Short mmCIF file of C-alpha atoms in Angstrom, two decimals:
data_model
loop_
_atom_site.label_atom_id
_atom_site.label_comp_id
_atom_site.label_asym_id
_atom_site.label_seq_id
_atom_site.Cartn_x
_atom_site.Cartn_y
_atom_site.Cartn_z
CA MET A 1212 95.26 -28.58 238.54
CA LEU A 1213 95.13 -29.37 234.78
CA LEU A 1214 91.96 -28.72 232.87
CA LEU A 1215 89.71 -30.69 230.56
CA ILE A 1216 87.52 -28.39 227.66
CA THR A 1217 83.91 -28.71 227.61
CA GLN A 1218 81.38 -27.71 224.73
CA SER A 1219 79.30 -25.05 225.63
CA ALA A 1220 75.47 -23.98 224.12
CA PHE A 1221 75.81 -20.57 225.13
CA THR A 1222 74.90 -18.47 222.25
CA VAL A 1223 74.07 -14.80 221.46
CA GLU A 1224 71.96 -12.88 219.27
CA ALA A 1225 73.69 -10.20 217.31
CA ALA A 1226 74.65 -7.27 218.61
CA THR A 1227 74.54 -3.52 217.68
CA ASN A 1228 77.77 -1.67 217.42
CA GLU A 1229 76.87 0.54 220.19
CA SER A 1230 75.97 -1.94 222.47
CA ILE A 1231 79.40 -4.08 221.50
CA LYS A 1232 80.83 -1.01 223.01
CA LEU A 1233 78.51 -0.98 225.91
CA ALA A 1234 79.19 -4.67 226.79
CA THR A 1235 82.55 -5.30 226.33
CA PRO A 1236 85.48 -3.37 227.74
CA VAL A 1237 87.05 -1.15 226.29
CA LEU A 1238 91.28 -1.49 226.47
CA LYS A 1239 93.98 1.16 225.93
CA VAL A 1240 96.40 -0.35 223.91
CA THR A 1241 99.50 1.36 221.41
CA GLY A 1242 97.75 3.67 219.68
CA GLY A 1243 94.31 4.27 221.38
CA LYS A 1244 91.47 2.85 222.79
CA ILE A 1245 89.38 -0.36 221.53
CA SER A 1246 85.95 -2.22 221.92
CA GLY A 1247 85.56 -5.81 220.87
CA CYS A 1248 82.68 -8.60 220.30
CA PHE A 1249 81.53 -11.43 221.28
CA GLY A 1250 82.26 -15.08 220.52
CA GLU A 1251 79.79 -17.37 219.97
CA ASP A 1252 79.85 -18.01 223.64
CA SER A 1253 78.99 -14.78 225.79
CA HIS A 1254 81.72 -16.31 228.03
CA VAL A 1255 84.48 -15.10 225.42
CA LEU A 1256 85.82 -11.27 223.90
CA ILE A 1257 86.93 -11.07 221.03
CA TYR A 1258 89.02 -7.95 219.59
CA LYS A 1259 89.36 -7.99 215.93
CA GLY A 1260 91.79 -6.67 213.15
CA ILE A 1261 93.60 -4.47 215.66
CA PRO A 1262 96.66 -2.79 213.86
CA TYR A 1263 100.01 -3.11 215.60
CA ALA A 1264 101.82 -1.18 212.91
CA ALA A 1265 101.44 1.35 210.29
CA ALA A 1266 99.80 0.51 207.16
CA PRO A 1267 102.93 -1.10 204.54
CA ILE A 1268 101.73 0.54 201.12
CA GLY A 1269 103.00 3.81 199.28
CA ASP A 1270 106.28 4.93 200.41
CA LEU A 1271 106.31 2.19 203.85
CA ARG A 1272 105.45 -0.99 200.92
CA TRP A 1273 108.86 -2.48 201.07
CA LYS A 1274 110.51 -1.21 204.62
CA ARG A 1275 110.46 -2.85 207.94
CA PRO A 1276 107.55 -2.41 210.12
CA GLN A 1277 106.43 1.53 211.14
CA PRO A 1278 104.77 1.99 214.75
CA VAL A 1279 100.99 1.73 214.47
CA LYS A 1280 99.43 5.08 213.82
CA ALA A 1281 97.71 6.69 216.80
CA TRP A 1282 93.44 7.83 215.98
CA GLN A 1283 91.09 9.26 217.80
CA GLY A 1284 88.44 7.96 220.20
CA THR A 1285 87.16 3.76 220.49
CA ARG A 1286 88.25 1.44 217.76
CA LEU A 1287 85.31 -0.75 217.10
CA CYS A 1288 87.42 -3.83 216.85
CA ASN A 1289 84.78 -6.39 215.53
CA THR A 1290 85.36 -7.26 211.91
CA PHE A 1291 88.36 -9.12 211.30
CA SER A 1292 90.72 -7.20 207.77
CA ALA A 1293 91.99 -7.66 204.83
CA MET A 1294 94.47 -10.59 204.32
CA ALA A 1295 97.95 -9.85 203.04
CA PHE A 1296 98.07 -9.24 199.42
CA GLN A 1297 98.01 -12.43 197.75
CA ARG A 1298 96.93 -14.54 195.00
CA GLU A 1299 92.96 -15.12 194.87
CA ARG A 1300 92.24 -18.66 195.74
CA ASP A 1301 91.17 -21.54 193.46
CA MET A 1302 88.12 -22.12 195.24
CA LYS A 1303 87.94 -25.41 193.46
CA SER A 1304 91.45 -26.90 194.62
CA PHE A 1305 91.81 -29.56 197.27
CA TYR A 1306 92.98 -27.27 200.15
CA GLY A 1307 90.38 -24.47 198.53
CA LYS A 1308 87.53 -27.08 199.57
CA GLU A 1309 88.90 -27.65 202.92
CA PHE A 1310 89.21 -24.42 204.58
CA HIS A 1311 88.03 -21.33 202.71
CA ASP A 1312 85.03 -20.22 201.74
CA PRO A 1313 83.96 -18.26 198.55
CA GLN A 1314 80.88 -15.98 200.33
CA SER A 1315 83.10 -15.56 203.55
CA GLU A 1316 86.97 -14.89 201.64
CA PRO A 1317 88.23 -11.46 203.27
CA GLN A 1318 89.83 -8.64 200.66
CA ARG A 1319 93.22 -8.86 199.92
CA SER A 1320 95.16 -5.64 200.68
CA GLU A 1321 98.65 -4.29 200.72
CA ASP A 1322 97.48 -2.76 204.18
CA CYS A 1323 97.11 -5.78 206.33
CA LEU A 1324 99.02 -5.16 209.70
CA TYR A 1325 96.39 -6.42 211.75
CA LEU A 1326 96.22 -9.00 214.86
CA ASN A 1327 93.03 -10.41 216.52
CA VAL A 1328 92.68 -11.66 219.94
CA TRP A 1329 90.36 -14.63 221.28
CA THR A 1330 90.67 -12.99 225.56
CA PRO A 1331 87.88 -15.32 228.39
CA ARG A 1332 85.40 -12.06 228.80
CA SER A 1333 86.24 -12.57 232.69
CA ALA A 1334 89.80 -11.66 231.83
CA ALA A 1335 89.61 -8.64 229.22
CA GLY A 1336 90.51 -5.55 231.34
CA ASN A 1337 92.02 -7.36 234.72
CA THR A 1338 95.72 -6.97 234.45
CA LYS A 1339 96.79 -8.93 237.16
CA ALA A 1340 95.08 -12.32 235.59
CA LYS A 1341 98.52 -13.29 234.33
CA LEU A 1342 96.53 -16.09 231.86
CA PRO A 1343 98.85 -17.49 229.25
CA VAL A 1344 99.09 -16.28 225.71
CA VAL A 1345 99.98 -18.04 222.69
CA MET A 1346 100.49 -15.54 218.84
CA TRP A 1347 100.18 -18.06 216.24
CA ILE A 1348 101.25 -18.03 213.20
CA HIS A 1349 99.44 -18.84 210.35
CA GLY A 1350 101.06 -21.26 207.16
CA GLY A 1351 101.29 -20.53 203.30
CA ALA A 1352 104.41 -21.13 202.72
CA TYR A 1353 105.07 -17.65 202.83
CA MET A 1354 102.82 -16.57 200.34
CA SER A 1355 99.41 -16.94 201.31
CA GLY A 1356 96.61 -17.41 204.03
CA PHE A 1357 95.71 -15.47 206.99
CA GLY A 1358 95.44 -15.14 210.68
CA PHE A 1359 91.28 -15.97 210.92
CA GLU A 1360 90.52 -18.49 208.06
CA LYS A 1361 88.21 -20.78 209.34
CA GLU A 1362 89.46 -23.47 210.82
CA MET A 1363 91.65 -21.09 213.87
CA ASP A 1364 89.05 -19.49 216.23
CA GLY A 1365 90.08 -19.15 220.17
CA GLU A 1366 86.71 -19.52 221.50
CA ALA A 1367 87.55 -22.78 222.99
CA TRP A 1368 91.59 -21.76 224.33
CA ALA A 1369 89.95 -19.41 225.94
CA LYS A 1370 87.37 -21.54 227.53
CA CYS A 1371 90.83 -23.34 229.05
CA GLY A 1372 91.83 -20.12 230.57
CA VAL A 1373 94.38 -19.43 227.77
CA ILE A 1374 94.20 -16.02 225.42
CA LEU A 1375 94.62 -16.84 222.08
CA VAL A 1376 96.46 -14.15 219.10
CA THR A 1377 96.50 -14.90 215.61
CA ILE A 1378 98.08 -12.29 212.68
CA ASN A 1379 98.57 -11.51 209.72
CA TYR A 1380 101.88 -10.73 207.76
CA ARG A 1381 102.78 -9.77 204.40
CA LEU A 1382 103.40 -12.07 202.27
CA ASN A 1383 105.32 -13.45 199.05
CA VAL A 1384 106.51 -10.65 196.72
CA PHE A 1385 105.47 -8.41 199.59
CA GLY A 1386 106.86 -9.92 202.56
CA PHE A 1387 110.00 -10.68 201.16
CA LEU A 1388 111.83 -8.81 198.29
CA ALA A 1389 115.41 -8.48 198.10
CA HIS A 1390 116.83 -6.11 195.77
CA PRO A 1391 119.77 -3.71 195.62
CA ALA A 1392 117.64 -0.45 195.41
CA LEU A 1393 115.88 -1.44 198.62
CA SER A 1394 119.07 -2.31 200.30
CA ALA A 1395 120.66 1.50 199.60
CA GLU A 1396 117.72 2.89 201.87
CA ASN A 1397 118.45 0.72 204.65
CA LYS A 1398 121.79 1.88 207.05
CA GLU A 1399 122.63 -2.11 207.86
CA GLY A 1400 122.43 -2.76 203.36
CA LEU A 1401 119.69 -5.24 203.77
CA SER A 1402 116.47 -5.50 202.14
CA GLY A 1403 113.49 -8.61 202.15
CA ASN A 1404 112.53 -9.82 205.49
CA TYR A 1405 109.97 -7.78 205.84
CA GLY A 1406 107.01 -10.51 206.50
CA LEU A 1407 109.54 -11.82 209.08
CA TYR A 1408 109.76 -8.00 210.95
CA ASP A 1409 106.21 -8.06 211.12
CA GLN A 1410 106.68 -11.13 212.92
CA ILE A 1411 108.96 -10.08 215.23
CA ALA A 1412 107.30 -6.54 215.54
CA ALA A 1413 103.38 -8.22 216.76
CA LEU A 1414 105.21 -10.64 218.86
CA GLN A 1415 106.67 -7.04 220.55
CA TRP A 1416 102.97 -6.13 220.41
CA VAL A 1417 102.06 -8.76 222.10
CA VAL A 1418 104.80 -8.48 224.58
CA ASN A 1419 103.86 -4.88 225.24
CA ASN A 1420 99.33 -5.08 224.94
CA ILE A 1421 98.06 -8.69 226.41
CA ALA A 1422 98.70 -7.66 230.39
CA GLN A 1423 95.81 -5.24 229.22
CA PHE A 1424 93.58 -8.23 227.80
CA GLY A 1425 93.80 -10.27 231.09
CA GLY A 1426 97.65 -11.60 229.62
CA ASP A 1427 100.81 -12.76 231.17
CA PRO A 1428 103.82 -10.71 229.04
CA LYS A 1429 106.76 -13.20 230.22
CA ASN A 1430 104.01 -16.78 229.36
CA ILE A 1431 103.80 -16.37 226.05
CA THR A 1432 103.91 -19.52 223.79
CA VAL A 1433 104.32 -18.89 219.64
CA ALA A 1434 102.55 -21.26 218.07
CA GLY A 1435 102.22 -22.28 214.09
CA GLN A 1436 101.88 -24.61 211.42
CA SER A 1437 104.08 -25.27 208.30
CA ALA A 1438 104.80 -21.67 206.98
CA GLY A 1439 103.65 -20.83 210.66
CA ALA A 1440 105.90 -23.51 211.70
CA GLY A 1441 108.98 -22.14 209.95
CA SER A 1442 108.16 -19.17 211.38
CA VAL A 1443 108.09 -20.28 214.83
CA LYS A 1444 111.45 -22.01 213.89
CA ASN A 1445 112.98 -18.39 213.00
CA LEU A 1446 111.71 -16.42 215.89
CA VAL A 1447 113.32 -18.49 218.28
CA THR A 1448 116.42 -18.48 216.76
CA SER A 1449 116.50 -14.80 216.32
CA PRO A 1450 117.85 -12.36 218.63
CA LEU A 1451 115.58 -9.78 218.17
CA CYS A 1452 113.18 -11.49 219.68
CA LYS A 1453 114.08 -14.80 221.50
CA ARG A 1454 113.91 -13.45 225.10
CA PHE A 1455 110.27 -13.24 224.78
CA ILE A 1456 109.32 -16.53 223.84
CA SER A 1457 107.85 -19.28 226.87
CA LYS A 1458 107.44 -22.44 224.84
CA ALA A 1459 106.57 -22.96 220.89
CA ILE A 1460 104.81 -25.12 219.20
CA ILE A 1461 106.10 -26.42 216.18
CA GLN A 1462 103.70 -28.14 213.59
CA SER A 1463 104.26 -29.36 209.94
CA GLY A 1464 107.24 -27.32 209.73
CA GLY A 1465 109.74 -30.19 210.13
CA GLY A 1466 112.49 -30.83 212.35
CA LEU A 1467 116.47 -30.40 212.15
CA GLY A 1468 117.78 -30.10 208.68
CA GLU A 1469 115.60 -28.26 205.42
CA PHE A 1470 111.99 -27.19 206.10
CA ILE A 1471 111.86 -24.26 204.19
CA SER A 1472 115.08 -22.42 203.69
CA THR A 1473 116.35 -19.91 205.01
CA GLU A 1474 120.48 -20.20 204.12
CA ALA A 1475 119.77 -18.37 200.11
CA SER A 1476 122.73 -15.37 200.02
CA LYS A 1477 122.02 -11.86 200.01
CA ASP A 1478 123.56 -11.46 196.42
CA LYS A 1479 121.68 -13.74 195.08
CA LEU A 1480 117.91 -12.87 195.94
CA GLU A 1481 118.96 -9.15 195.22
CA ALA A 1482 119.75 -10.32 192.00
CA LEU A 1483 116.89 -12.09 191.54
CA GLY A 1484 114.80 -9.22 193.13
CA MET A 1485 116.23 -7.13 190.12
CA GLN A 1486 115.43 -9.33 187.15
CA MET A 1487 112.14 -9.37 187.97
CA MET A 1488 111.74 -5.87 188.50
CA ASP A 1489 113.65 -5.23 185.44
CA GLN A 1490 111.35 -6.97 183.70
CA LEU A 1491 108.60 -4.40 184.94
CA GLN A 1492 111.16 -1.83 183.87
CA ALA A 1493 110.76 -0.60 187.68
CA HIS A 1494 114.78 -0.47 188.24
CA THR A 1495 114.46 2.67 191.40
CA ALA A 1496 112.59 2.34 194.24
CA LYS A 1497 110.46 4.86 193.51
CA GLU A 1498 109.31 3.69 190.23
CA MET A 1499 109.18 -0.35 192.22
CA ARG A 1500 106.76 1.36 194.41
CA ALA A 1501 104.91 3.87 191.87
CA LEU A 1502 103.62 0.21 190.66
CA SER A 1503 100.62 -1.40 191.51
CA ALA A 1504 99.47 -4.34 193.71
CA GLU A 1505 98.40 -6.85 191.16
CA LYS A 1506 100.98 -5.71 188.34
CA VAL A 1507 103.95 -7.02 190.95
CA LEU A 1508 102.02 -10.14 192.72
CA GLY A 1509 101.09 -10.84 188.79
CA ALA A 1510 104.50 -10.66 187.65
CA LEU A 1511 105.70 -13.15 190.22
CA MET A 1512 105.06 -16.37 189.65
CA PRO A 1513 105.62 -15.99 185.97
CA PHE A 1514 109.34 -15.00 186.58
CA MET A 1515 109.40 -17.91 189.37
CA ARG A 1516 109.02 -20.42 186.84
CA GLN A 1517 111.09 -18.49 183.89
CA ALA A 1518 114.64 -17.96 186.11
CA LYS A 1519 113.68 -21.59 188.08
CA ALA A 1520 113.81 -19.58 190.78
CA GLY A 1521 112.00 -21.66 193.44
CA LEU A 1522 110.87 -20.08 197.04
CA PHE A 1523 112.78 -16.97 196.88
CA THR A 1524 110.69 -15.20 198.24
CA ALA A 1525 110.71 -16.09 201.88
CA PRO A 1526 113.06 -15.46 205.31
CA TYR A 1527 117.37 -15.56 204.85
CA ILE A 1528 119.83 -14.65 207.53
CA ASP A 1529 120.85 -11.42 207.10
CA GLY A 1530 122.50 -11.33 210.45
CA VAL A 1531 120.12 -9.30 212.11
CA ALA A 1532 116.74 -10.53 212.08
CA LEU A 1533 118.83 -14.06 211.79
CA THR A 1534 121.97 -14.86 212.13
CA GLU A 1535 121.90 -18.74 211.46
CA ASP A 1536 119.49 -20.94 210.43
CA PHE A 1537 118.15 -23.08 212.60
CA THR A 1538 119.64 -26.48 213.05
CA SER A 1539 123.07 -24.35 213.22
CA ALA A 1540 121.08 -23.14 216.23
CA VAL A 1541 119.94 -26.12 217.87
CA LYS A 1542 123.15 -27.26 217.67
CA ASP A 1543 124.90 -24.71 219.09
CA ASN A 1544 122.14 -23.61 222.02
CA SER A 1545 121.59 -20.79 220.67
CA ILE A 1546 117.66 -21.12 220.45
CA ALA A 1547 115.40 -19.97 222.86
CA ASP A 1548 115.53 -22.31 226.12
CA ILE A 1549 112.12 -23.68 226.52
CA PRO A 1550 109.50 -26.27 226.40
CA TYR A 1551 109.12 -27.15 222.54
CA LEU A 1552 105.57 -29.38 220.88
CA ILE A 1553 106.54 -30.44 217.76
CA GLY A 1554 104.98 -32.96 215.00
CA SER A 1555 103.67 -33.29 211.95
CA ASN A 1556 101.22 -35.44 210.30
CA ALA A 1557 100.88 -39.47 208.83
CA ASN A 1558 100.07 -38.25 205.17
CA ASP A 1559 102.55 -35.51 205.11
CA ILE A 1560 103.28 -33.35 202.47
CA MET A 1561 107.22 -34.61 203.61
CA PRO A 1562 108.95 -37.32 205.60
CA MET A 1563 108.85 -35.39 209.43
CA ASP A 1564 109.54 -37.85 212.36
CA LYS A 1565 113.47 -38.97 211.74
CA ALA A 1566 114.06 -34.33 211.91
CA ILE A 1567 111.69 -34.09 214.83
CA THR A 1568 113.56 -36.63 217.26
CA ASP A 1569 116.51 -35.92 216.01
CA PHE A 1570 115.58 -32.11 217.21
CA ALA A 1571 114.15 -33.67 220.42
CA ALA A 1572 117.50 -35.86 220.58
CA ALA A 1573 119.85 -32.66 220.22
CA ARG A 1574 117.77 -30.63 222.70
CA ASP A 1575 117.73 -33.52 225.26
CA SER A 1576 121.79 -33.57 225.24
CA LEU A 1577 121.78 -29.58 225.27
CA SER A 1578 119.20 -28.57 227.76
CA LYS A 1579 117.20 -29.71 230.30
CA ARG A 1580 114.00 -28.32 228.75
CA PRO A 1581 111.44 -30.86 227.71
CA VAL A 1582 110.68 -31.39 224.05
CA TYR A 1583 107.14 -32.87 223.61
CA VAL A 1584 106.65 -34.78 219.75
CA TYR A 1585 103.14 -35.41 218.39
CA HIS A 1586 102.70 -37.68 215.42
CA PHE A 1587 98.72 -36.71 213.98
CA ASP A 1588 97.88 -40.12 212.64
CA ARG A 1589 93.57 -39.66 212.32
CA SER A 1590 92.61 -40.09 208.37
CA LEU A 1591 89.90 -37.60 207.85
CA PRO A 1592 86.45 -39.25 206.86
CA GLY A 1593 84.85 -37.77 203.67
CA ASP A 1594 87.60 -38.76 201.18
CA THR A 1595 91.02 -40.91 200.52
CA ALA A 1596 93.29 -38.05 201.83
CA GLY A 1597 94.38 -39.76 205.16
CA SER A 1598 96.14 -37.79 207.20
CA PHE A 1599 97.09 -34.69 205.48
CA HIS A 1600 98.99 -31.38 205.21
CA SER A 1601 97.02 -29.53 207.90
CA ALA A 1602 94.45 -32.05 208.46
CA GLU A 1603 95.22 -31.45 212.17
CA MET A 1604 94.18 -27.92 212.20
CA TRP A 1605 90.55 -28.84 212.99
CA TYR A 1606 90.97 -30.46 215.36
CA THR A 1607 93.50 -28.47 216.96
CA PHE A 1608 91.28 -25.30 216.92
CA HIS A 1609 87.89 -27.66 217.64
CA THR A 1610 86.52 -26.02 214.53
CA LEU A 1611 85.70 -29.30 213.27
CA LYS A 1612 81.33 -27.96 212.68
CA ARG A 1613 83.06 -25.95 210.46
CA SER A 1614 83.81 -28.42 208.07
CA TRP A 1615 82.28 -30.42 205.62
CA ARG A 1616 83.48 -33.41 206.81
CA PRO A 1617 81.35 -36.20 208.34
CA PHE A 1618 83.47 -35.86 211.47
CA THR A 1619 81.61 -38.81 214.33
CA GLN A 1620 81.83 -38.38 218.29
CA ALA A 1621 85.33 -39.93 217.72
CA ASP A 1622 86.76 -37.07 215.93
CA TYR A 1623 85.01 -34.57 218.97
CA GLU A 1624 86.79 -36.70 221.79
CA LEU A 1625 90.06 -36.28 220.14
CA SER A 1626 89.97 -32.63 219.43
CA ASP A 1627 88.40 -32.16 223.28
CA ARG A 1628 91.80 -34.54 224.06
CA MET A 1629 94.47 -31.99 221.49
CA VAL A 1630 92.69 -28.67 223.01
CA THR A 1631 93.10 -29.85 226.52
CA TYR A 1632 97.20 -31.10 225.28
CA TRP A 1633 97.68 -28.10 223.01
CA THR A 1634 96.22 -25.66 226.65
CA ASN A 1635 97.77 -27.83 228.89
CA PHE A 1636 101.32 -27.26 227.14
CA ILE A 1637 100.66 -23.60 226.81
CA LYS A 1638 100.24 -23.42 230.66
CA TYR A 1639 102.14 -25.39 232.20
CA GLY A 1640 104.58 -26.96 229.84
CA SER A 1641 103.51 -30.24 229.49
CA PRO A 1642 100.64 -31.60 227.43
CA ASP A 1643 99.50 -34.35 230.16
CA GLY A 1644 101.34 -33.19 233.42
CA ASP A 1645 103.58 -36.59 231.91
CA LYS A 1646 101.50 -38.69 232.70
CA THR A 1647 101.44 -40.26 229.80
CA TRP A 1648 102.67 -37.68 227.18
CA LYS A 1649 106.51 -37.86 227.81
CA PRO A 1650 109.73 -36.37 226.89
CA CYS A 1651 111.00 -37.60 223.56
CA THR A 1652 114.77 -38.23 224.76
CA ARG A 1653 117.78 -39.34 223.04
CA LYS A 1654 116.75 -43.26 225.26
CA ALA A 1655 113.44 -42.86 224.95
CA PRO A 1656 112.26 -41.15 221.96
CA TYR A 1657 108.37 -41.36 222.75
CA VAL A 1658 105.63 -40.15 220.50
CA GLU A 1659 102.27 -39.06 221.02
CA VAL A 1660 100.00 -40.96 218.38
CA LEU A 1661 97.41 -39.20 217.92
CA GLN A 1662 93.47 -40.89 216.52
CA THR A 1663 90.67 -41.60 217.56
CA LYS A 1664 90.10 -44.02 219.92
CA LYS A 1665 88.75 -47.38 218.81
#
């Protein structure tokens, strides 16, 4: 039966750490025991800042994620972690104003491999609940962002019976630097892609641990927006993890063809990494790891401009995590054979409509699994930016009340509808049981237009 989202008036008062420990189930996950906290709704629990891998600092900088270190006692997970080390945000910029608050911006740290779980209170600790799960990957061009930005929240989804996991992963030069000295340390002769391996490690953590939160490890959707959508495309392509994925949601990440390219060669990326580190007078892995995070990051943008390197700190085909690009994998039918929900916005950063319907047509010719396509076409109130890149995020997570914009009742109704569509897809593989939102096929390329009702 398809469920509709309802707004709840329940709130809870702030509780002491000790009372939270008593009020929320203590769960055993990889590394030790954890307790969580209440969401705004007392029927939802949040476990914030759970480590899924060892801190990638010191000798672990520019190494693939290592197993999390165990802790003693019960770890209180009621505070979000630091975000991955990245440039400080310009709060006066369009996106700074739109999605970030200078009063609550988290600290930056290389110690960033943490995730967060929203789950119904009734499900936590019940390994037989078998609720559907979604792992969300944030956007930011693989350069910035974090998994608990104010537009991202799992309360609405948890009230619909879906468990949301959001993750941090290493970004920019810390997540994707390739360099000959780093490749020499690896038995496969590879470097870079650390952020991609982080995402794979997080997904493996979800598979191994989500039952503790009431989730079904065999019903995991991966979802993301922008570079997070590009990451989803990488995960459904990767031979290391695509078997763990039951559905995928790709928001404003293109379709067939290039979005954020993965096709740069290992040799080219290593050469660029060596040029950048040579300018910092760091030639060995030991010298590179001795540099401060501020110095490494501070050199990145000037080097990219000088070398005209473009986005060279991003995932690439390394032959292990990625053996081919997404488009090739679609055409040879080697991506995860699962249902897909994919779309873009009317005023997105680039035209994506044809690339997306081409993807749907290609899947239709090779698989019986459906592809559902949307087009978000609500011009957000408050300015003339229209349906800009990332605009749909307020609606996807039902977090409109956190925005400065003068949203109307029609906006809240559109958000209700989208949360219902998204959570139904996560549960059942269809946004509405194919009643009005039909799969997009070669002969019937249906696209669901998401806009406010007049």
